[in-house]
XYZ file of C-alpha atoms in Angstrom:
480
model
C 22.157 89.315 -32.619
C 23.955 87.379 -29.473
C 20.049 88.030 -27.125
C 17.717 86.591 -29.923
C 19.829 84.426 -30.390
C 19.599 83.264 -26.738
C 15.527 83.594 -26.372
C 15.469 81.469 -30.032
C 17.750 78.222 -28.142
C 15.891 79.188 -25.242
C 11.993 78.337 -26.530
C 13.775 75.402 -28.688
C 14.419 73.692 -25.387
C 11.751 74.467 -23.532
C 9.220 73.606 -26.603
C 11.802 70.021 -26.920
C 11.067 69.346 -23.007
C 7.299 69.930 -23.536
C 7.213 67.453 -26.546
C 8.569 65.313 -23.977
C 6.509 65.476 -21.886
C 3.361 64.930 -23.953
C 5.001 61.580 -25.379
C 5.850 60.561 -21.632
C 1.476 61.961 -20.249
C 0.662 60.213 -24.425
C 2.135 56.043 -23.928
C 0.685 56.374 -19.962
C -2.572 57.036 -21.219
C -2.379 54.457 -24.474
C -1.193 52.395 -21.370
C -3.472 52.734 -19.146
C -6.374 52.433 -21.787
C -4.508 48.494 -22.201
C -5.269 47.998 -19.117
C -8.963 49.870 -19.102
C -12.122 46.860 -18.534
C -13.640 49.542 -21.330
C -10.813 49.345 -24.289
C -11.372 46.669 -26.970
C -8.517 44.519 -25.639
C -10.651 44.145 -22.416
C -13.434 42.874 -24.097
C -11.291 40.363 -25.907
C -9.145 39.493 -23.725
C -10.449 39.522 -19.914
C -13.844 37.718 -20.654
C -12.161 34.453 -21.679
C -9.695 34.758 -19.351
C -12.971 34.835 -16.329
C -13.784 32.288 -18.681
C -11.305 30.238 -17.570
C -11.710 30.439 -13.785
C -15.131 30.491 -13.377
C -15.429 26.770 -15.988
C -11.921 25.590 -14.417
C -12.754 22.295 -13.093
C -13.029 22.261 -9.544
C -10.362 18.429 -9.338
C -6.624 17.758 -11.206
C -6.799 14.501 -12.859
C -2.759 13.521 -12.323
C -0.924 11.060 -13.997
C -0.732 9.134 -10.770
C 1.593 5.840 -10.496
C 1.521 4.041 -7.054
C 4.656 2.857 -4.679
C 2.986 -0.429 -3.922
C 6.041 -3.811 -5.431
C 3.522 -6.324 -7.746
C 3.001 -9.439 -6.165
C 4.720 -12.919 -6.469
C 3.045 -15.760 -8.385
C 2.277 -17.884 -5.850
C 4.151 -21.764 -7.782
C 0.414 -23.695 -5.622
C -1.393 -21.426 -5.606
C -2.195 -18.061 -8.552
C -5.174 -16.582 -5.933
C -5.465 -16.083 -2.547
C -7.605 -15.242 0.590
C -4.904 -14.404 2.809
C -3.622 -10.287 3.347
C -0.055 -10.489 2.922
C 1.986 -6.819 3.010
C 4.551 -8.698 0.840
C 3.188 -5.924 -1.366
C 3.566 -3.096 1.196
C 5.716 0.196 0.324
C 7.580 -0.267 3.438
C 9.982 2.861 2.152
C 7.410 5.358 2.254
C 7.407 5.118 5.859
C 10.782 6.494 6.551
C 8.808 10.326 4.946
C 5.035 9.149 6.559
C 4.554 8.965 10.326
C 1.291 7.585 10.476
C -0.494 7.462 14.070
C -3.126 5.579 15.419
C -5.256 6.874 18.466
C -7.466 5.418 20.527
C -9.113 4.130 24.371
C -8.552 1.815 26.602
C -12.300 2.051 26.792
C -12.530 1.019 23.432
C -13.572 -2.923 22.375
C -11.524 -5.198 22.223
C -12.859 -6.587 18.363
C -12.239 -3.212 17.502
C -8.598 -2.421 17.683
C -7.870 -6.238 16.717
C -10.620 -5.769 13.575
C -8.171 -2.599 12.781
C -4.631 -3.598 13.456
C -5.063 -6.918 11.534
C -6.220 -4.958 8.037
C -5.410 -1.579 7.755
C -2.605 -0.714 10.408
C -1.451 -3.703 9.592
C 1.441 -3.010 8.017
C 2.453 -0.123 9.561
C 5.970 -0.874 11.021
C 6.466 2.156 12.119
C 2.532 3.449 14.374
C 2.965 5.986 16.845
C -0.513 4.664 18.972
C -1.660 6.911 21.697
C -3.627 6.297 23.985
C -4.784 7.267 27.224
C -3.327 4.129 29.309
C 0.681 2.493 28.593
C 0.245 -0.996 27.073
C 0.542 -3.312 24.081
C -0.805 -3.848 20.893
C -0.270 -6.543 18.841
C 4.182 -6.161 18.852
C 3.895 -1.837 19.086
C 4.356 -0.367 22.329
C 1.616 1.801 22.992
C 1.985 4.974 24.983
C -0.500 7.700 27.781
C -0.273 10.268 25.753
C -1.858 12.340 28.227
C 0.442 11.482 30.723
C 3.013 14.377 28.607
C 0.628 16.161 30.175
C 0.963 18.524 32.801
C -0.282 17.033 36.497
C -0.846 21.014 37.319
C -2.617 21.268 35.153
C -4.497 17.961 34.964
C -5.351 18.738 39.080
C -7.617 21.255 38.199
C -9.580 19.210 35.366
C -12.980 16.763 36.951
C -12.059 14.308 33.933
C -8.830 13.729 34.989
C -9.019 11.874 37.959
C -11.941 8.964 37.614
C -7.506 8.746 35.132
C -4.879 9.160 38.012
C -7.153 6.078 39.344
C -6.993 4.398 36.228
C -3.334 4.722 35.776
C -3.321 2.852 39.443
C -5.689 0.032 38.667
C -7.087 1.547 41.583
C -10.721 1.171 38.906
C -11.213 0.226 36.093
C -12.918 3.559 32.820
C -16.392 3.925 31.630
C -16.838 4.363 28.533
C -18.288 7.936 28.845
C -15.591 9.145 30.896
C -12.952 8.387 28.185
C -15.066 9.987 25.822
C -14.600 12.913 27.754
C -10.475 12.468 28.132
C -10.213 11.278 24.825
C -10.608 16.147 23.728
C -7.236 16.101 25.270
C -5.016 13.651 23.354
C -4.994 15.708 20.132
C -2.283 18.646 20.660
C -0.617 16.525 22.881
C -0.327 12.887 19.707
C 1.130 15.905 17.310
C 3.158 17.131 20.018
C 4.755 12.693 21.150
C 4.938 12.492 16.544
C 7.608 14.693 16.025
C 9.545 14.081 18.854
C 9.685 10.126 17.593
C 9.625 11.065 14.148
C 11.188 15.095 13.184
C 11.747 14.152 10.009
C 8.802 12.843 8.459
C 7.411 14.461 5.844
C 3.892 13.225 6.203
C 1.977 12.571 9.854
C -1.095 11.119 9.385
C -3.733 10.575 11.714
C -6.182 8.252 12.298
C -8.891 5.982 14.762
C -9.055 2.517 14.797
C -13.230 2.824 13.528
C -11.157 5.020 10.170
C -10.679 3.040 7.353
C -7.653 3.475 5.140
C -6.564 3.106 1.122
C -3.080 4.105 1.704
C -2.320 3.510 -1.512
C -4.619 6.965 -2.258
C -3.162 8.552 0.217
C 0.289 7.983 -1.376
C -0.468 8.617 -4.366
C -2.068 12.025 -3.406
C 1.066 12.987 -1.178
C 3.314 13.312 -3.921
C 1.249 15.516 -5.582
C 2.486 18.517 -2.720
C 5.138 19.791 -1.626
C 5.696 19.210 2.229
C 7.550 22.696 2.784
C 4.329 23.621 2.391
C 2.282 24.142 5.527
C -1.028 21.491 4.305
C -3.232 20.580 6.812
C -5.514 17.934 4.933
C -9.115 16.219 5.472
C -13.123 15.541 5.140
C -14.232 19.049 7.174
C -16.430 19.902 9.514
C -16.995 23.215 11.718
C -15.286 23.785 14.657
C -14.695 27.527 16.436
C -16.666 30.032 16.651
C -13.869 33.287 14.343
C -13.967 36.727 13.340
C -16.910 38.552 12.309
C -20.354 35.123 14.150
C -18.370 32.970 11.521
C -16.726 28.956 12.167
C -13.607 27.197 12.042
C -14.192 24.726 9.330
C -11.141 21.625 11.349
C -10.249 18.500 9.551
C -13.290 16.040 11.404
C -10.352 13.396 13.407
C -12.853 10.699 12.463
C -12.331 10.526 8.624
C -8.403 10.705 9.824
C -6.522 13.985 8.715
C -3.011 14.687 7.208
C 0.001 16.916 8.866
C 2.646 18.402 6.796
C 6.274 18.713 8.320
C 6.051 22.880 7.952
C 2.257 22.685 9.095
C 3.709 20.780 12.329
C 7.082 22.906 12.427
C 4.414 25.715 12.860
C 2.539 24.265 14.886
C 4.374 23.286 17.982
C 7.734 25.662 17.314
C 8.504 27.533 21.092
C 9.696 29.865 21.810
C 13.530 30.159 23.280
C 16.078 32.357 25.396
C 19.078 33.724 24.283
C 20.856 30.339 25.507
C 18.265 28.379 24.159
C 16.125 27.411 26.875
C 12.373 26.929 25.708
C 10.531 29.533 27.273
C 7.084 29.768 25.783
C 4.620 26.776 26.730
C 4.264 23.358 25.083
C 1.483 24.163 21.938
C -0.458 20.917 24.806
C -0.030 23.795 27.682
C -1.139 26.958 25.021
C -4.645 25.683 24.687
C -5.689 23.423 27.220
C -7.383 25.772 28.454
C -9.424 25.841 24.816
C -9.315 22.282 25.038
C -11.458 21.780 28.739
C -13.771 24.171 27.513
C -14.547 22.503 24.237
C -16.466 18.931 23.489
C -14.160 18.324 20.865
C -10.448 17.629 19.902
C -9.774 17.699 16.763
C -12.081 20.859 17.173
C -9.229 22.820 18.851
C -6.783 21.053 16.520
C -7.934 22.972 13.738
C -9.244 26.487 15.883
C -4.978 26.068 16.621
C -3.660 25.800 13.418
C -5.950 28.540 11.857
C -4.297 30.792 15.157
C -0.710 29.277 13.506
C -2.040 31.382 9.518
C -2.950 27.302 8.332
C -6.150 26.541 6.982
C -7.531 23.629 6.016
C -7.996 22.487 2.258
C -11.368 20.767 2.781
C -10.672 17.516 0.574
C -14.290 15.925 1.518
C -15.082 13.092 -0.065
C -12.518 11.966 -0.969
C -12.032 12.148 2.950
C -14.660 10.378 3.671
C -17.027 10.422 6.974
C -19.533 7.559 5.482
C -18.581 3.876 6.672
C -18.229 1.225 3.630
C -22.078 0.284 3.369
C -24.169 4.045 3.345
C -22.241 5.576 0.649
C -24.417 7.197 -1.959
C -22.381 5.824 -5.011
C -23.703 7.340 -8.271
C -23.998 10.885 -6.624
C -21.642 13.931 -8.232
C -19.675 13.560 -5.254
C -18.831 9.356 -5.041
C -17.942 8.263 -8.364
C -14.764 9.417 -9.963
C -13.051 10.198 -6.798
C -10.120 8.747 -5.114
C -11.561 6.778 -1.688
C -9.101 7.752 1.072
C -10.765 7.299 4.376
C -14.170 6.493 5.840
C -15.486 5.756 9.225
C -17.572 4.012 11.478
C -17.490 0.930 8.426
C -18.761 -2.751 9.598
C -15.464 -4.205 11.300
C -16.369 -7.172 9.051
C -15.893 -4.433 5.934
C -12.733 -3.670 7.785
C -10.727 -7.495 7.156
C -13.058 -8.062 4.298
C -12.054 -4.757 2.441
C -8.588 -4.792 2.621
C -8.184 -8.597 1.599
C -9.943 -6.918 -1.359
C -7.551 -4.453 -1.693
C -5.474 -7.179 -1.687
C -6.774 -8.678 -5.049
C -6.145 -5.164 -7.296
C -3.318 -5.085 -9.035
C -3.754 -1.200 -8.390
C -2.268 -0.145 -11.836
C -5.459 3.040 -10.977
C -6.130 4.131 -7.779
C -9.151 2.993 -6.261
C -12.179 4.966 -6.815
C -15.471 4.910 -5.494
C -17.200 3.354 -8.893
C -14.653 0.428 -8.464
C -16.014 0.046 -4.519
C -19.444 -0.288 -6.431
C -17.317 -4.379 -7.083
C -16.652 -4.992 -3.699
C -20.415 -4.601 -2.424
C -21.489 -6.535 -5.992
C -24.382 -3.761 -6.892
C -25.325 -4.759 -8.792
C -25.542 -8.270 -8.751
C -27.353 -8.805 -4.908
C -31.811 -10.380 -3.632
C -33.409 -9.197 -1.285
C -33.023 -9.341 2.001
C -34.832 -9.692 3.945
C -34.293 -7.686 7.776
C -32.054 -5.327 5.892
C -32.270 -1.104 5.316
C -31.330 0.491 2.306
C -32.659 3.601 2.929
C -31.634 5.667 5.602
C -29.589 8.061 4.015
C -31.307 9.737 1.253
C -34.202 8.346 1.152
C -37.895 9.210 -0.536
C -40.963 8.232 0.137
C -43.959 9.880 -1.660
C -47.101 10.566 -0.394
C -48.767 10.171 0.190
C -49.154 7.271 2.152
C -51.573 5.398 0.240
C -50.061 5.415 -2.729
C -50.246 1.740 -4.653
C -46.786 1.243 -3.681
C -46.737 1.534 -0.089
C -49.669 -1.622 -0.017
C -46.886 -4.840 -0.045
C -43.526 -4.991 -1.379
C -43.552 -6.182 -5.216
C -45.713 -3.436 -5.354
C -43.461 -0.537 -4.587
C -40.369 -3.339 -5.798
C -42.754 -2.472 -8.998
C -42.706 1.379 -8.597
C -38.796 1.887 -8.183
C -38.222 -0.005 -11.077
C -41.158 1.760 -13.545
C -38.735 5.237 -12.640
C -35.946 6.441 -14.630
C -34.190 7.796 -11.737
C -34.901 4.387 -8.534
C -32.198 2.665 -7.714
C -32.653 0.702 -4.862
C -35.693 0.070 -2.530
C -37.002 -0.835 0.520
C -40.261 -2.071 2.039
C -41.758 -1.244 5.556
C -44.082 -3.342 5.720
C -45.652 -0.957 8.518
C -47.280 0.908 5.226
C -44.522 2.791 3.401
C -42.029 2.666 -0.121
C -38.238 4.397 0.493
C -36.990 5.117 -3.038
C -33.498 5.785 -3.933
C -31.897 7.485 -6.283
C -28.212 6.065 -5.857
C -26.678 2.667 -5.502
C -26.361 2.523 -2.316
C -25.417 -0.514 0.215
C -27.581 -0.085 3.562
C -27.327 -2.123 6.605
C -29.054 -4.624 8.291
C -32.704 -3.239 10.431
C -33.055 -3.046 13.691
C -33.168 -6.488 15.168
C -36.815 -5.919 16.220
C -37.915 -4.737 13.354
C -36.129 -7.683 11.428
C -39.002 -9.064 9.926
C -41.280 -5.616 8.922
C -38.139 -4.840 6.261
C -37.321 -5.503 3.374
C -34.670 -4.396 0.673
C -33.697 -4.393 -2.540
C -31.853 -3.252 -6.056
C -33.089 -3.116 -9.660
C -30.451 -4.759 -10.487
C -30.923 -4.480 -14.688
C -30.653 -1.116 -14.389
C -28.265 -0.013 -11.673
C -25.912 -2.845 -14.495
C -27.071 -0.439 -17.052
C -26.042 3.062 -15.273
C -22.679 1.529 -14.449
C -22.356 0.614 -18.777
C -22.699 4.390 -19.315
C -21.284 6.023 -16.162
C -17.676 5.023 -16.629
C -14.424 6.643 -15.900
C -12.308 7.679 -18.254
C -9.825 9.943 -15.501
C -9.460 10.167 -11.385
C -11.116 13.517 -10.126
C -9.078 13.986 -7.943
C -10.733 17.129 -6.030
C -9.450 20.319 -4.899
C -9.250 21.917 -2.067
C -12.684 23.143 -0.755
C -15.094 24.327 2.374
C -17.924 24.415 -0.105
C -17.351 20.874 -1.194
C -18.171 18.842 2.797
C -20.018 15.969 3.497
């Protein structure tokens, strides 16, 4: 009897164990079914989730605020044409270090125009060059002197540089350009030494225009303790599997966060705290020597240290002001942060024009059309607005190629044509964007005439207002 009871208990325990195993397996299978692509539940959820990823905008619609102060009312005049620093938010410069790279070979008028406009209000401006001097009350640092003399001695470009330091000879523009690539890495190191507590480091050149209000608005949206590298993407040095590394084009300016700079310039130390690793400049000296461009090597050094470029084109732009193709999908509702190689008159003129804005909203490309007065321009002789994105219809025997009047009328008859240029040699150029253009070559001044379909431009602008700013997200596919 006892043995029979024990057998029943054993069987009962076995059934209980089997039951527990059954329930466990069933639960696991049920959970797997829930997450399986073939389940009816996942069919309901996953497609919409995928659509949200695919349809997600390529930009943020941040509500930003200006850090510029309101201008005080002038009792004698309600308007002023003079540029002023009274409204500039100087307090941000304790967190943002701005570095201007120049050269002793640059034309004085370009440097003077830049410092009278773009950098006129930057009290802590760090200027780096290839010779020690002073500019408009700012000390200019010979950043190349930071490189080890033993390394410089092996590089031919530095022979002229050494003579130049002792005033034995002038240095020409070609030699200055070759030396320029050696400035990028030591200028980052110098910026860190001179302002180690900065959250952001901004680097620009004397032909770079910056819209400070937009830059400050953008930086407020990011964490400087993340390793961030902002700029306009350009293809650089080769990396694995035939790919290239993307770097921030120096002419458009670029920004590094505190964390990115700390990672970049970090050096190995010994047990007593002494540096035992090379500086950043020493580490990449041979690579810079073998490369054409310092901004490319800087991007490569960041890449090797695990920091990739956040491409912010078209907000950081390689276009000069007069060749921006306003009205295309990349140059309308996006905020403008930088432009490269703008005319000297535009450096000063745009800075004054910006001072006249209330800065309630960020400056969009759509707003810059007002600076050019596009939509209210008469025809200009000796002008060319078709050099970027121009279309010459074939064959060359079409009526529009026979006269300025025919070219003008043909543009007016095309819904998409906003501007035109007529070459008296027999070519009519149509442009679909709102582009100002620039003076034609002096020898062709009598041959070129440019015009704008003002009525069409005004109508297009009225139908294409910007509801919100489009702060573009980082991309290496969206490039200049």
